[in-house]
PDB file of C-alpha atoms in Angstrom:
ATOM      1  CA  UNK A 377      70.900 -32.696  34.557  1.00 49.00           C
ATOM      2  CA  UNK A 378      72.162 -32.956  31.057  1.00 54.00           C
ATOM      3  CA  UNK A 379      75.675 -31.724  30.238  1.00 57.00           C
ATOM      4  CA  UNK A 380      74.210 -30.134  27.000  1.00 60.00           C
ATOM      5  CA  UNK A 381      72.337 -27.641  28.937  1.00 58.00           C
ATOM      6  CA  UNK A 382      73.915 -24.309  28.883  1.00 56.00           C
ATOM      7  CA  UNK A 383      74.731 -22.528  32.002  1.00 56.00           C
ATOM      8  CA  UNK A 384      73.355 -19.105  31.711  1.00 57.00           C
ATOM      9  CA  UNK A 385      74.664 -17.960  35.182  1.00 63.00           C
ATOM     10  CA  UNK A 386      77.951 -17.250  33.697  1.00 72.00           C
ATOM     11  CA  UNK A 387      78.270 -13.685  32.231  1.00 77.00           C
ATOM     12  CA  UNK A 388      80.364 -14.853  29.373  1.00 81.00           C
ATOM     13  CA  UNK A 389      77.585 -17.210  28.260  1.00 83.00           C
ATOM     14  CA  UNK A 390      74.982 -14.523  28.353  1.00 82.00           C
ATOM     15  CA  UNK A 391      77.359 -12.422  26.010  1.00 80.00           C
ATOM     16  CA  UNK A 392      77.861 -15.212  23.596  1.00 86.00           C
ATOM     17  CA  UNK A 393      74.041 -15.726  23.299  1.00 90.00           C
ATOM     18  CA  UNK A 394      73.424 -12.028  22.853  1.00 89.00           C
ATOM     19  CA  UNK A 395      76.104 -11.917  20.202  1.00 90.00           C
ATOM     20  CA  UNK A 396      74.667 -14.889  18.397  1.00 91.00           C
ATOM     21  CA  UNK A 397      71.233 -13.379  18.495  1.00 92.00           C
ATOM     22  CA  UNK A 398      72.429 -10.025  17.029  1.00 94.00           C
ATOM     23  CA  UNK A 399      74.210 -11.907  14.260  1.00 94.00           C
ATOM     24  CA  UNK A 400      71.153 -13.802  13.395  1.00 94.00           C
ATOM     25  CA  UNK A 401      69.033 -10.534  13.405  1.00 95.00           C
ATOM     26  CA  UNK A 402      71.592  -8.807  11.223  1.00 95.00           C
ATOM     27  CA  UNK A 403      71.632 -11.890   8.914  1.00 95.00           C
ATOM     28  CA  UNK A 404      67.747 -11.844   8.566  1.00 95.00           C
ATOM     29  CA  UNK A 405      67.677  -8.090   7.937  1.00 95.00           C
ATOM     30  CA  UNK A 406      70.215  -8.522   5.244  1.00 94.00           C
ATOM     31  CA  UNK A 407      68.194 -11.237   3.603  1.00 94.00           C
ATOM     32  CA  UNK A 408      65.044  -9.049   3.642  1.00 93.00           C
ATOM     33  CA  UNK A 409      66.977  -6.203   2.059  1.00 94.00           C
ATOM     34  CA  UNK A 410      68.261  -8.306  -0.635  1.00 92.00           C
ATOM     35  CA  UNK A 411      64.867  -9.660  -1.387  1.00 92.00           C
ATOM     36  CA  UNK A 412      63.423  -6.059  -1.530  1.00 92.00           C
ATOM     37  CA  UNK A 413      66.338  -5.093  -3.822  1.00 91.00           C
ATOM     38  CA  UNK A 414      65.713  -7.876  -6.113  1.00 90.00           C
ATOM     39  CA  UNK A 415      62.053  -7.380  -6.292  1.00 89.00           C
ATOM     40  CA  UNK A 416      62.635  -3.658  -7.078  1.00 87.00           C
ATOM     41  CA  UNK A 417      65.143  -4.527  -9.916  1.00 85.00           C
ATOM     42  CA  UNK A 418      62.642  -6.960 -11.378  1.00 85.00           C
ATOM     43  CA  UNK A 419      59.971  -4.290 -11.292  1.00 84.00           C
ATOM     44  CA  UNK A 420      62.195  -1.778 -12.922  1.00 80.00           C
ATOM     45  CA  UNK A 421      62.904  -4.379 -15.513  1.00 72.00           C
ATOM     46  CA  UNK A 422      59.226  -4.892 -16.301  1.00 66.00           C
ATOM     47  CA  UNK A 423      58.740  -1.167 -16.810  1.00 58.00           C
ATOM     48  CA  UNK A 424      61.453  -1.282 -19.610  1.00 54.00           C
ATOM     49  CA  UNK A 425      59.803  -4.038 -21.717  1.00 50.00           C
ATOM     50  CA  UNK A 426      58.008  -1.729 -23.855  1.00 50.00           C
ATOM     51  CA  UNK A 427      61.101   0.105 -24.715  1.00 49.00           C
ATOM     52  CA  UNK A 428      62.914  -2.953 -25.822  1.00 45.00           C
ATOM     53  CA  UNK A 429      60.563  -3.473 -28.650  1.00 48.00           C
ATOM     54  CA  UNK A 430      61.741  -0.266 -30.381  1.00 53.00           C
ATOM     55  CA  UNK A 431      65.345  -0.985 -29.646  1.00 57.00           C
ATOM     56  CA  UNK A 432      65.385  -4.338 -31.159  1.00 60.00           C
ATOM     57  CA  UNK A 433      65.935  -7.908 -29.809  1.00 57.00           C
ATOM     58  CA  UNK A 434      67.965  -8.495 -26.756  1.00 69.00           C
ATOM     59  CA  UNK A 435      69.432 -11.795 -28.004  1.00 70.00           C
ATOM     60  CA  UNK A 436      70.529 -12.667 -31.458  1.00 67.00           C
ATOM     61  CA  UNK A 437      71.709 -16.027 -33.012  1.00 70.00           C
ATOM     62  CA  UNK A 438      75.015 -16.160 -34.799  1.00 77.00           C
ATOM     63  CA  UNK A 439      75.646 -19.050 -37.071  1.00 72.00           C
TER      64      UNK A 439
END
């Protein structure tokens, strides 16, 4: 047997694996939420494009 193999018979190892699984799940949920939030912000920005023509340019060049 390899020494790299994890012994799952010990309760502490099972707890560590469950904790790691929960952290990864939370991480992936946070990434999905950030993507949704970013896409929503981009969509909101697209709706305001028509309004910016009336307000004037967003950037000006100063010399």
